[in-house]
Tab-separated table of C-alpha atoms and ligand atoms in Angstrom:
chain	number	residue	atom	x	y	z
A	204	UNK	CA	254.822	108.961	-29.791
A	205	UNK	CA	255.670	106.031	-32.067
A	206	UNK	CA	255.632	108.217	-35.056
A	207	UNK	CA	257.799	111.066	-33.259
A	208	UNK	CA	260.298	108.141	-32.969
A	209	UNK	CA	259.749	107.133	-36.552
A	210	UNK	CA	260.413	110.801	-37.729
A	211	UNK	CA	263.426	110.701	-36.040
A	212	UNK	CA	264.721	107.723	-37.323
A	213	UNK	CA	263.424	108.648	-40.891
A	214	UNK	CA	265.478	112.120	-40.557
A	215	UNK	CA	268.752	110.356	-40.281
A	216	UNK	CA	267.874	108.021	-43.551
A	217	UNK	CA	266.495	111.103	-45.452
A	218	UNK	CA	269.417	113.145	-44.564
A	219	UNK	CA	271.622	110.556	-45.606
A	220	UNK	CA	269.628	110.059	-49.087
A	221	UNK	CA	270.279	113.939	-49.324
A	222	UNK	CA	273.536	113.449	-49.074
A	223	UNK	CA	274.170	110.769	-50.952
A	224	UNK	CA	271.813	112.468	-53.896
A	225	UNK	CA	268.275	111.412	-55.883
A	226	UNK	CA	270.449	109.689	-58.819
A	227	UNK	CA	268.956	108.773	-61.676
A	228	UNK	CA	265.601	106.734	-60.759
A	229	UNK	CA	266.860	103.274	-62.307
A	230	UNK	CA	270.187	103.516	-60.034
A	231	UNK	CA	267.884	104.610	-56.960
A	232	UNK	CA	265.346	101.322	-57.896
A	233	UNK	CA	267.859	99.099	-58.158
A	234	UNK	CA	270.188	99.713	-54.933
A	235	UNK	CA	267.909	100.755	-52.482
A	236	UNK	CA	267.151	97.853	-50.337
A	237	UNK	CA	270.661	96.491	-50.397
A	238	UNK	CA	272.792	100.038	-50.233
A	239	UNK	CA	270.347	102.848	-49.624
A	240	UNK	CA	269.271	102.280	-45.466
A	241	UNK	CA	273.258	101.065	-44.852
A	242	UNK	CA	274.057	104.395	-46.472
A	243	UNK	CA	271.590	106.220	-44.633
A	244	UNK	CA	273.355	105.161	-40.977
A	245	UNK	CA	276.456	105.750	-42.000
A	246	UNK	CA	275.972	109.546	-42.307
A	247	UNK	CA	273.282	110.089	-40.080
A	248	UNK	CA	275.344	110.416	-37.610
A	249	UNK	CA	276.806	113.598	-39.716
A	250	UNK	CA	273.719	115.090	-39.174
A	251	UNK	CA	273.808	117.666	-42.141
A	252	UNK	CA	270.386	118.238	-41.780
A	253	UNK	CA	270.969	122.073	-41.112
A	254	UNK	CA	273.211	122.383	-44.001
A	255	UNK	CA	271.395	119.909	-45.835
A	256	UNK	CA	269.627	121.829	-48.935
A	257	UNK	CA	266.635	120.881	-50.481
A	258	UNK	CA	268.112	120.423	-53.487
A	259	UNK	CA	268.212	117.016	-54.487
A	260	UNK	CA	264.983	115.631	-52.383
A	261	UNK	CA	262.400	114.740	-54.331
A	262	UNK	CA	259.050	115.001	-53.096
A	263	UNK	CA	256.251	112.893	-54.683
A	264	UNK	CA	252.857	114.450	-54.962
A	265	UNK	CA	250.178	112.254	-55.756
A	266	UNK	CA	246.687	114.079	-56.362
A	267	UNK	CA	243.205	112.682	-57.324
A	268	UNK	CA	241.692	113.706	-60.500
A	269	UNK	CA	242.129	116.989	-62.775
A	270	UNK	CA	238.608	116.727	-63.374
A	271	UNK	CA	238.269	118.667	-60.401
A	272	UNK	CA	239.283	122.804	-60.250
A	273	UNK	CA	239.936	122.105	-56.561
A	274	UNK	CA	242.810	119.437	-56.921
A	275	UNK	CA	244.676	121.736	-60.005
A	276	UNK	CA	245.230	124.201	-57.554
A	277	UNK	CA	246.223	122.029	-54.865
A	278	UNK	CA	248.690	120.776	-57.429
A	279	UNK	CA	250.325	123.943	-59.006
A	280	UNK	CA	249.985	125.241	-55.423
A	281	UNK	CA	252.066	122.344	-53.641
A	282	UNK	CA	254.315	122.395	-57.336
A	283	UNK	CA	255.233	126.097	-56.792
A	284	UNK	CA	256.046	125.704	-52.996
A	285	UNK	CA	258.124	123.031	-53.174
A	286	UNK	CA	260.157	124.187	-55.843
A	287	UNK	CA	260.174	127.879	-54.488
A	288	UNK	CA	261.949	126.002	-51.626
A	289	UNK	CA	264.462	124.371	-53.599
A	290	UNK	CA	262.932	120.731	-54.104
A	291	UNK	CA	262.315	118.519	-56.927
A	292	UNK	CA	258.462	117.796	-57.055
A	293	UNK	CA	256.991	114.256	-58.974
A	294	UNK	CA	253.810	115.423	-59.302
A	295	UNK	CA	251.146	112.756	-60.671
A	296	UNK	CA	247.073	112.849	-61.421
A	297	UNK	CA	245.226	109.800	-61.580
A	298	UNK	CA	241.919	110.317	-63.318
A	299	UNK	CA	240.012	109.293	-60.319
A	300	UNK	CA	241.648	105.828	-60.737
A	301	UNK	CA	242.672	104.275	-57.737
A	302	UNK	CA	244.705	101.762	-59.602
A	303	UNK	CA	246.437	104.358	-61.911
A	304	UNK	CA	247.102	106.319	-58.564
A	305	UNK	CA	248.585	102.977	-56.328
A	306	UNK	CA	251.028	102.866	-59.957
A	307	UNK	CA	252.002	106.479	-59.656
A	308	UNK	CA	252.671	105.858	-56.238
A	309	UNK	CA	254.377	103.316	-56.269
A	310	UNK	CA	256.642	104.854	-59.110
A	311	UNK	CA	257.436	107.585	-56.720
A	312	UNK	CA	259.211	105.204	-54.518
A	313	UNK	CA	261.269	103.643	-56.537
A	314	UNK	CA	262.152	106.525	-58.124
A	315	UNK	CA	263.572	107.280	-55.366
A	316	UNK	CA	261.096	110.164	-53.779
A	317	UNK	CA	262.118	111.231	-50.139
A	318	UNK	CA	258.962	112.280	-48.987
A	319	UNK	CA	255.319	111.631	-50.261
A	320	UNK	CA	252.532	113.737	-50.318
A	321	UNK	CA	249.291	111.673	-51.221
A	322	UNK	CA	245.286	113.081	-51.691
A	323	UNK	CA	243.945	109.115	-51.963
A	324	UNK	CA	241.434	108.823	-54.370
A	325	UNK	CA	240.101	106.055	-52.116
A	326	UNK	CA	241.274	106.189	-48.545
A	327	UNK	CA	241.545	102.386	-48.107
A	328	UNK	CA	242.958	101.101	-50.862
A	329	UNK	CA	247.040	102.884	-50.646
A	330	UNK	CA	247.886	100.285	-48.461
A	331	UNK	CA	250.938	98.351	-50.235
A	332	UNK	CA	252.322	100.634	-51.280
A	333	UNK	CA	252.166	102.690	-48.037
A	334	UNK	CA	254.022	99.330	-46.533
A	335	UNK	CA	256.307	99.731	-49.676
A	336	UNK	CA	257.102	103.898	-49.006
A	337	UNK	CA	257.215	102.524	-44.707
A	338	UNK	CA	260.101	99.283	-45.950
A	339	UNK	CA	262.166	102.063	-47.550
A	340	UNK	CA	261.603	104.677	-44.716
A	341	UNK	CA	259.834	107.171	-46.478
A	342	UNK	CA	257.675	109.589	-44.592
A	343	UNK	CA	254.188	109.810	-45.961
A	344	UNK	CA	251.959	112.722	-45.181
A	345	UNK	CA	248.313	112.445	-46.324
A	346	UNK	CA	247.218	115.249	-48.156
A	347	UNK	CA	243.337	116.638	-47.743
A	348	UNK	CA	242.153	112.875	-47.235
A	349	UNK	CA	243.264	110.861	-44.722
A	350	UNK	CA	244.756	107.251	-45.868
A	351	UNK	CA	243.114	104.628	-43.796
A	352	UNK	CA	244.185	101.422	-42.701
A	353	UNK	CA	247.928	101.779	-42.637
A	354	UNK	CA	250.357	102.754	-40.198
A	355	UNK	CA	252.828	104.276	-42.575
A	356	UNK	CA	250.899	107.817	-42.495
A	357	UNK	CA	253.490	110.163	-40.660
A	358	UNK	CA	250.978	112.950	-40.844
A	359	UNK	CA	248.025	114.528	-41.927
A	360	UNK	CA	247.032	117.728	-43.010
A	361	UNK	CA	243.597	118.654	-44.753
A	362	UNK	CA	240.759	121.181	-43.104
A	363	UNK	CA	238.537	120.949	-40.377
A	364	UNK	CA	236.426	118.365	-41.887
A	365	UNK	CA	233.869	118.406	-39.125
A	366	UNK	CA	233.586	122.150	-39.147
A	367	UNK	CA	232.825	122.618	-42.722
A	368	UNK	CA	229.916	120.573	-41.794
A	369	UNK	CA	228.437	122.662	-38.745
A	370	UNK	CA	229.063	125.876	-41.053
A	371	UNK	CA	226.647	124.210	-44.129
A	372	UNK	CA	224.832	123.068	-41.040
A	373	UNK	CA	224.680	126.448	-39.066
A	374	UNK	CA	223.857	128.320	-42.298
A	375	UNK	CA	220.832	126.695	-43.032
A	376	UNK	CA	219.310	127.185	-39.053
A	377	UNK	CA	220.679	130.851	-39.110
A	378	UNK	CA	218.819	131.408	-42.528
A	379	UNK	CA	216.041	130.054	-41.678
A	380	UNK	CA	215.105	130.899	-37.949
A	381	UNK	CA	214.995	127.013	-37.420
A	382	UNK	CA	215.108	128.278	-33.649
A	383	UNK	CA	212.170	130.406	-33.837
A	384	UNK	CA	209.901	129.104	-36.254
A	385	UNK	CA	206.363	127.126	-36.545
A	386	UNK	CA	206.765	126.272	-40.075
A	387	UNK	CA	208.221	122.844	-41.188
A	388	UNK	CA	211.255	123.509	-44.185
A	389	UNK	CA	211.817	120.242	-46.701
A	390	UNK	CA	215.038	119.360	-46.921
A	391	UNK	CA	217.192	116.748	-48.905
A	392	UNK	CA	220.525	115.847	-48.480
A	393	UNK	CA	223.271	115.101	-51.040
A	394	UNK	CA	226.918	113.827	-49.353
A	395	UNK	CA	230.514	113.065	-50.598
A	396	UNK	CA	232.144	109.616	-51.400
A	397	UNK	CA	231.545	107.000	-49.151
A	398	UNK	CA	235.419	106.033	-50.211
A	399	UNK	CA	236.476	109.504	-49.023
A	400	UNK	CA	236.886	109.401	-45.183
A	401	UNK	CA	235.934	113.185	-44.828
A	402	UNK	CA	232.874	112.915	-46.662
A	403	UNK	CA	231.385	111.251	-43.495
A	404	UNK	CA	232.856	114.312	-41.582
A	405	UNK	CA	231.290	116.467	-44.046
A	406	UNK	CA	227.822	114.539	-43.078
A	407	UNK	CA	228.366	114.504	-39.501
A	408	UNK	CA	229.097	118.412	-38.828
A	409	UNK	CA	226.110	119.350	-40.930
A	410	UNK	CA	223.765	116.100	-39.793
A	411	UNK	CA	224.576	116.665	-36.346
A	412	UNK	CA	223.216	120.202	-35.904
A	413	UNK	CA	220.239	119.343	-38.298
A	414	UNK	CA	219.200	116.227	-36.905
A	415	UNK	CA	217.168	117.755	-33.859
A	416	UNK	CA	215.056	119.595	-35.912
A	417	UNK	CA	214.393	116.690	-38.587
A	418	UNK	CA	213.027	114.932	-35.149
A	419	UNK	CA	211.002	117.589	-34.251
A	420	UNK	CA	209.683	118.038	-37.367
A	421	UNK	CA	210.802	121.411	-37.936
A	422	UNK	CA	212.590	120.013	-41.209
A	423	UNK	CA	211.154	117.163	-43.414
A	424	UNK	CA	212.786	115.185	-45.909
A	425	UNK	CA	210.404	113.845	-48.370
A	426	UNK	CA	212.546	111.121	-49.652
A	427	UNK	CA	213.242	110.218	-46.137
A	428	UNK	CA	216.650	109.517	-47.526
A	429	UNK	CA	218.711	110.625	-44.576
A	430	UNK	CA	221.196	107.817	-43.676
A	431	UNK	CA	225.083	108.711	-45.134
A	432	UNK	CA	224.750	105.551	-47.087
A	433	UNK	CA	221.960	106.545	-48.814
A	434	UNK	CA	222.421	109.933	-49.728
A	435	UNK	CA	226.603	109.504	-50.724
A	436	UNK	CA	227.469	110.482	-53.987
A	437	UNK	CA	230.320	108.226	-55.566
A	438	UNK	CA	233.171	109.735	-56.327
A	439	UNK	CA	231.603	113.386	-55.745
A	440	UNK	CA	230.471	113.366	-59.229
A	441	UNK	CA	228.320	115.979	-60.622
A	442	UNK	CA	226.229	113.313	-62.913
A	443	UNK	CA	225.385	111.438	-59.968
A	444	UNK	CA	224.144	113.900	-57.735
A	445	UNK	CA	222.210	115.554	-60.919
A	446	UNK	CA	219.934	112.022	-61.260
A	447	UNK	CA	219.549	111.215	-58.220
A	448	UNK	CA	218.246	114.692	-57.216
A	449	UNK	CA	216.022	114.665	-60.516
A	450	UNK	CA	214.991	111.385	-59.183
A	451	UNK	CA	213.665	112.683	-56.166
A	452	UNK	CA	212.217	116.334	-57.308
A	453	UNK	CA	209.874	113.813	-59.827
A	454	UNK	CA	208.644	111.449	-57.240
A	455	UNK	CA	208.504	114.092	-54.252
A	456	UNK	CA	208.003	117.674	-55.567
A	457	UNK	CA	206.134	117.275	-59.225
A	458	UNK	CA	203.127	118.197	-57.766
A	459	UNK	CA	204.431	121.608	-56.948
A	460	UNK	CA	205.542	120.690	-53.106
A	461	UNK	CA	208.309	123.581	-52.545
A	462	UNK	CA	211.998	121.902	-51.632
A	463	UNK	CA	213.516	124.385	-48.956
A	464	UNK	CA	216.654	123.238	-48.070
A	465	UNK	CA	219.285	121.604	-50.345
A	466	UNK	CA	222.404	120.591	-47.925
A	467	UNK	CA	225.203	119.406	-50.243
A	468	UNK	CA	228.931	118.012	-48.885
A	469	UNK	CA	230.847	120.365	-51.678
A	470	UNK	CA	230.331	122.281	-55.209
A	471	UNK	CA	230.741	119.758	-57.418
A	472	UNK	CA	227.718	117.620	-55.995
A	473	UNK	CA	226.127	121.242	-55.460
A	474	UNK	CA	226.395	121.974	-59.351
A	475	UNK	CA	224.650	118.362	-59.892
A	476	UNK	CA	221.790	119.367	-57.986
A	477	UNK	CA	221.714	122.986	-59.462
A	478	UNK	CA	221.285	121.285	-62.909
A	479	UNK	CA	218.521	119.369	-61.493
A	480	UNK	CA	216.796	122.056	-60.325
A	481	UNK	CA	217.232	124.274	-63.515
A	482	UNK	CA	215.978	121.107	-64.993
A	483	UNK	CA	212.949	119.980	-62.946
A	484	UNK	CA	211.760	122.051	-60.532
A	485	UNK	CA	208.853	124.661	-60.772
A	486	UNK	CA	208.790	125.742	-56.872
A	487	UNK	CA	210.752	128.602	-54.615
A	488	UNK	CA	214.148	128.454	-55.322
A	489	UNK	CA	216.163	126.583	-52.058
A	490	UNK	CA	219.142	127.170	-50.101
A	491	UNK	CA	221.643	125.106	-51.519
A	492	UNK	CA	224.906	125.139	-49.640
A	493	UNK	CA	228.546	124.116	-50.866
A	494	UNK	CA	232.420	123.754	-50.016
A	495	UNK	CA	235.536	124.812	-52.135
A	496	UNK	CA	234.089	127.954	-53.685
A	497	UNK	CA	235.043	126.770	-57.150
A	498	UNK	CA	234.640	128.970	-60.032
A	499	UNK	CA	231.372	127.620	-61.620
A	500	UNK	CA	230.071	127.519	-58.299
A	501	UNK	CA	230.865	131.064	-57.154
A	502	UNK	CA	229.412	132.200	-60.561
A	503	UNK	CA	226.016	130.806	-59.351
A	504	UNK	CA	226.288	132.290	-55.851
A	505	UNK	CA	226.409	135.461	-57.495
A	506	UNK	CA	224.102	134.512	-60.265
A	507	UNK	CA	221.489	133.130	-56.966
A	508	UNK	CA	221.530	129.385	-57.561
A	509	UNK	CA	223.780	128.587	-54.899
A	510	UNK	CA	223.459	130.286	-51.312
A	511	UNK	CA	226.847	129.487	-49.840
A	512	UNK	CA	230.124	127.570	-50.121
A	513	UNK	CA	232.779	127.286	-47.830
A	514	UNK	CA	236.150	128.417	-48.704
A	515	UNK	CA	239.514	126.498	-48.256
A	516	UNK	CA	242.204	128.382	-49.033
A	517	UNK	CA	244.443	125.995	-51.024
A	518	UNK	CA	247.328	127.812	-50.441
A	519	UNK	CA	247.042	127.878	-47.144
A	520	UNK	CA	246.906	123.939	-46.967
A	521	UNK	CA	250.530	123.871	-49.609
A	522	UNK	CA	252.089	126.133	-47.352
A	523	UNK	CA	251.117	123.952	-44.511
A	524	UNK	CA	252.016	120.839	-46.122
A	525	UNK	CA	255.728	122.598	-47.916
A	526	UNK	CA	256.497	123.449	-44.222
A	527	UNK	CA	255.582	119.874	-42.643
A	528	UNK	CA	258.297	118.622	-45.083
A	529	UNK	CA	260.691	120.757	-44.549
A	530	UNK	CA	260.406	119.741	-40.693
A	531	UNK	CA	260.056	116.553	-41.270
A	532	UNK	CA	263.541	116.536	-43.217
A	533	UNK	CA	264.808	118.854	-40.947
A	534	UNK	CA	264.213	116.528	-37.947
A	535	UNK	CA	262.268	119.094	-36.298
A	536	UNK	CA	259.490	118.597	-34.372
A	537	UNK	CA	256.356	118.589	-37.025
A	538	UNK	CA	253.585	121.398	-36.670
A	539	UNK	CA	250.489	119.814	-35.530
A	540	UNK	CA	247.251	121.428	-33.748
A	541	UNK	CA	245.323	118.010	-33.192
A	542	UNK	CA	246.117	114.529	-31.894
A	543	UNK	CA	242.703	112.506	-31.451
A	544	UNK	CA	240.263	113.199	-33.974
A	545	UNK	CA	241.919	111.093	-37.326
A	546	UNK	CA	242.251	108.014	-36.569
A	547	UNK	CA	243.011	105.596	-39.833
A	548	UNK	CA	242.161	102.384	-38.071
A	549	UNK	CA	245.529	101.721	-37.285
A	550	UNK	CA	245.372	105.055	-34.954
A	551	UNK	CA	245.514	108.363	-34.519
A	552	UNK	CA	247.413	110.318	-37.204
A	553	UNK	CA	248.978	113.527	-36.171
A	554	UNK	CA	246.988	116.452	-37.571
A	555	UNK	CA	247.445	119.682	-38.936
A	556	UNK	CA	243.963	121.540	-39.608
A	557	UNK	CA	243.405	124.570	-41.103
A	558	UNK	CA	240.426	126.838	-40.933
A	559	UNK	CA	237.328	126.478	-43.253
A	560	UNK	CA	235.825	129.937	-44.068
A	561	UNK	CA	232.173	130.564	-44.733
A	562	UNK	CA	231.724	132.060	-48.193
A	563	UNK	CA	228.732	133.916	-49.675
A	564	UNK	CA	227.793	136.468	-52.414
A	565	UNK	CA	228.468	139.294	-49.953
A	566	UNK	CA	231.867	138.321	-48.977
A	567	UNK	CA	233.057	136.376	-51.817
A	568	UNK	CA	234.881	139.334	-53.548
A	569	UNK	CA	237.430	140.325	-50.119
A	570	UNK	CA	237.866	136.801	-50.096
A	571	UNK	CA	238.222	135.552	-53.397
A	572	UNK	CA	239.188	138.506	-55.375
A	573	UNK	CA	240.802	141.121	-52.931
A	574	UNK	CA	243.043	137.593	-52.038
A	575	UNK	CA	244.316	137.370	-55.196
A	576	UNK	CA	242.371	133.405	-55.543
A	577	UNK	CA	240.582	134.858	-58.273
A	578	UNK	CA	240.460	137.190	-60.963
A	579	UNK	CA	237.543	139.200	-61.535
A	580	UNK	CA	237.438	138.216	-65.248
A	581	UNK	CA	237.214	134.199	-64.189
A	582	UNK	CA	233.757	134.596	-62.050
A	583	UNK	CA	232.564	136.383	-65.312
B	632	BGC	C1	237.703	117.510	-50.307
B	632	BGC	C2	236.704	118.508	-50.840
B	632	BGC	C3	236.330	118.155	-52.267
B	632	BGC	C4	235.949	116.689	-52.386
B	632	BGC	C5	235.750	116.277	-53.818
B	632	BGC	C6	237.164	116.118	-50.450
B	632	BGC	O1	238.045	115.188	-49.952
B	632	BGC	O2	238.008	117.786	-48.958
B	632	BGC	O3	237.259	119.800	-50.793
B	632	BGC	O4	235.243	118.920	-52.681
B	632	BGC	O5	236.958	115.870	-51.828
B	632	BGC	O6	236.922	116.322	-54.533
């Protein structure tokens, strides 16, 4: 409720910075807090926000790392959108840095950006300058990740984080018969950033479904490394995941012990366990699950190294995330489908989620292809 009140109040002030235009970024630093919220009553009471254009709100659009395929089309996806409806888009990559990204946000402001879009590196650490974008009224939606800790996040849109779990989760029982079995599977787990608040989702949906069997003994995991904690992969790196996993197929499978099971959050800590694999293990190849279906991942799900992945349509989360701002600018009430499951610590942040799919080498091509996500001459 406090939020919907906040949008409100925010639609008269971004209306009025409409109105009164971006200016050059110097002029918009420099006057803001004495002429820019005085402005911003003065014509809200004009309204204009159904004749107000987009032309002329900036949108800032802060995204993690480039290292990752997932976040360049996230980018040139949101990019496109935005401009396509007539915005001007700041959009910023941070190397993974959460310092470098707290700068670029911070730039956006007082550049004068009307709305932010932020994927936080590291979900905690936004938080002056989300009470920086909150002192100049800026709405701040939370892109992918949710920013914790601050009560300047107007809304939130990512996937079911939960769900992509219980679909890794799910897989892995369906393929195996876990239901109808005698045999006892190994297993070992690799999981996101403990920085990244869905990476504990990620963990959850999948641990959740697994964790019966792992207590009935139906799966085993050798390294008994099952707590998030311990099986968390900083900063979803590929390296990481690679030696730790070599780590534990030399002290637990050398002596020719098959691994079954391979649950991993996403691709990119998927790939680091592939490598190890390639690199260090003799025995049945495992199931190895995934998220993101990125290229060099989708390559090995047709090539057999990788069992599943689960797809999120990037496009579906700009178009999402282009319409939120619109509304949002508009004054319009803001599309959200959940109210209670993402809450930053400060509370419950308004939620739009789209739907995960489930992604193998026998649907991959209506998916990925037939979508037009991929070319057939990139998964060559
Ligand atoms: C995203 C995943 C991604 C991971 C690593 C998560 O926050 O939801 O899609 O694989 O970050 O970048």
């Amino acid at each position: 409720m406090k939020r919907k009140l906040l949008s409100v109040l925010l639609t008269g002030a971004l209306a009025a910075s409409m109105f009164v235009g971006c200016g050059t970024s110097t002029e918009t630093t420099d006057t803001s807090a004495a002429g820019g919220d005085t402005a911003a009553e003065t014509t809200t009471a004009e309204g204009g926000d159904s004749t107000a254009a987009a032309g002329g709100t900036k949108v800032g659009v802060a995204m993690p790392t480039k290292d990752l395929q997932r976040w360049n089309q996230d980018g040139a996806n949101m990019q496109k959108e935005l401009e396509a409806a007539g915005y001007e888009v700041d959009l910023q990559y941070a190397s993974n840095d959460v310092q470098t990204q707290v700068s670029q946000v911070e730039n956006m402001i007082n550049s004068g950006c009307n709305v932010l879009v932020v994927a936080a590196i590291e979900g905690s650490s936004l938080g002056e300058a989300m009470d920086m974008a909150a002192e100049k009224n800026i709405p701040v939606i939370a892109y992918d990740r949710l920013i914790m800790n601050s009560d300047a996040v107007s809304y939130y849109a990512t996937f079911d984080n939960y769900k992509v779990g219980q679909v890794q989760g799910q897989y892995i029982i369906d393929q195996l018969d876990l239901d109808n079995t005698d045999k006892t599977f190994t297993m070992e787990v690799t999981a996101g950033d403990p920085g990244d608040n869905n990476a504990g989702f990620f963990y959850d949906g999948a641990m959740d479904l697994l964790k019966p069997y792992i207590e009935k003994g139906t799966i085993e995991v050798k390294s008994g490394q099952t707590e998030f904690a311990d099986v968390a992969t900083a900063q979803w790196a590929t390296e990481t995941a690679q030696s730790r996993m070599e780590n534990i197929l030399s002290t637990y499978y050398a002596d020719g012990t098959n691994l079954d099971i391979c649950l991993c959050s996403n691709d990119s800590t998927a790939l680091g366990v592939e490598n190890a694999l390639a690199a260090n293990y003799k025995g049945d190849y495992p199931i190895v699950t995934g998220q993101d279906c990125d290229i060099e991942n989708t390559k090995n799900m047709i090539a057999g190294k990788q069992s599943m992945s689960v797809f999120k349509d990037t496009r579906t989360l700009a178009s999402q995330v282009v319409k939120m701002v619109g509304q949002i600018l508009k004054g319009e009430t803001v599309d959200v489908n959940d109210e209670k499951t993402y809450d930053n610590g400060k509370g419950v942040v308004p939620s739009y989620l789209c739907e995960p799919v489930f992604a193998d080498k026998d649907n991959y091509k209506e998916l990925l292809i037939d979508s037009g996500y991929y070319t057939e001459d990139q998964l060559k």
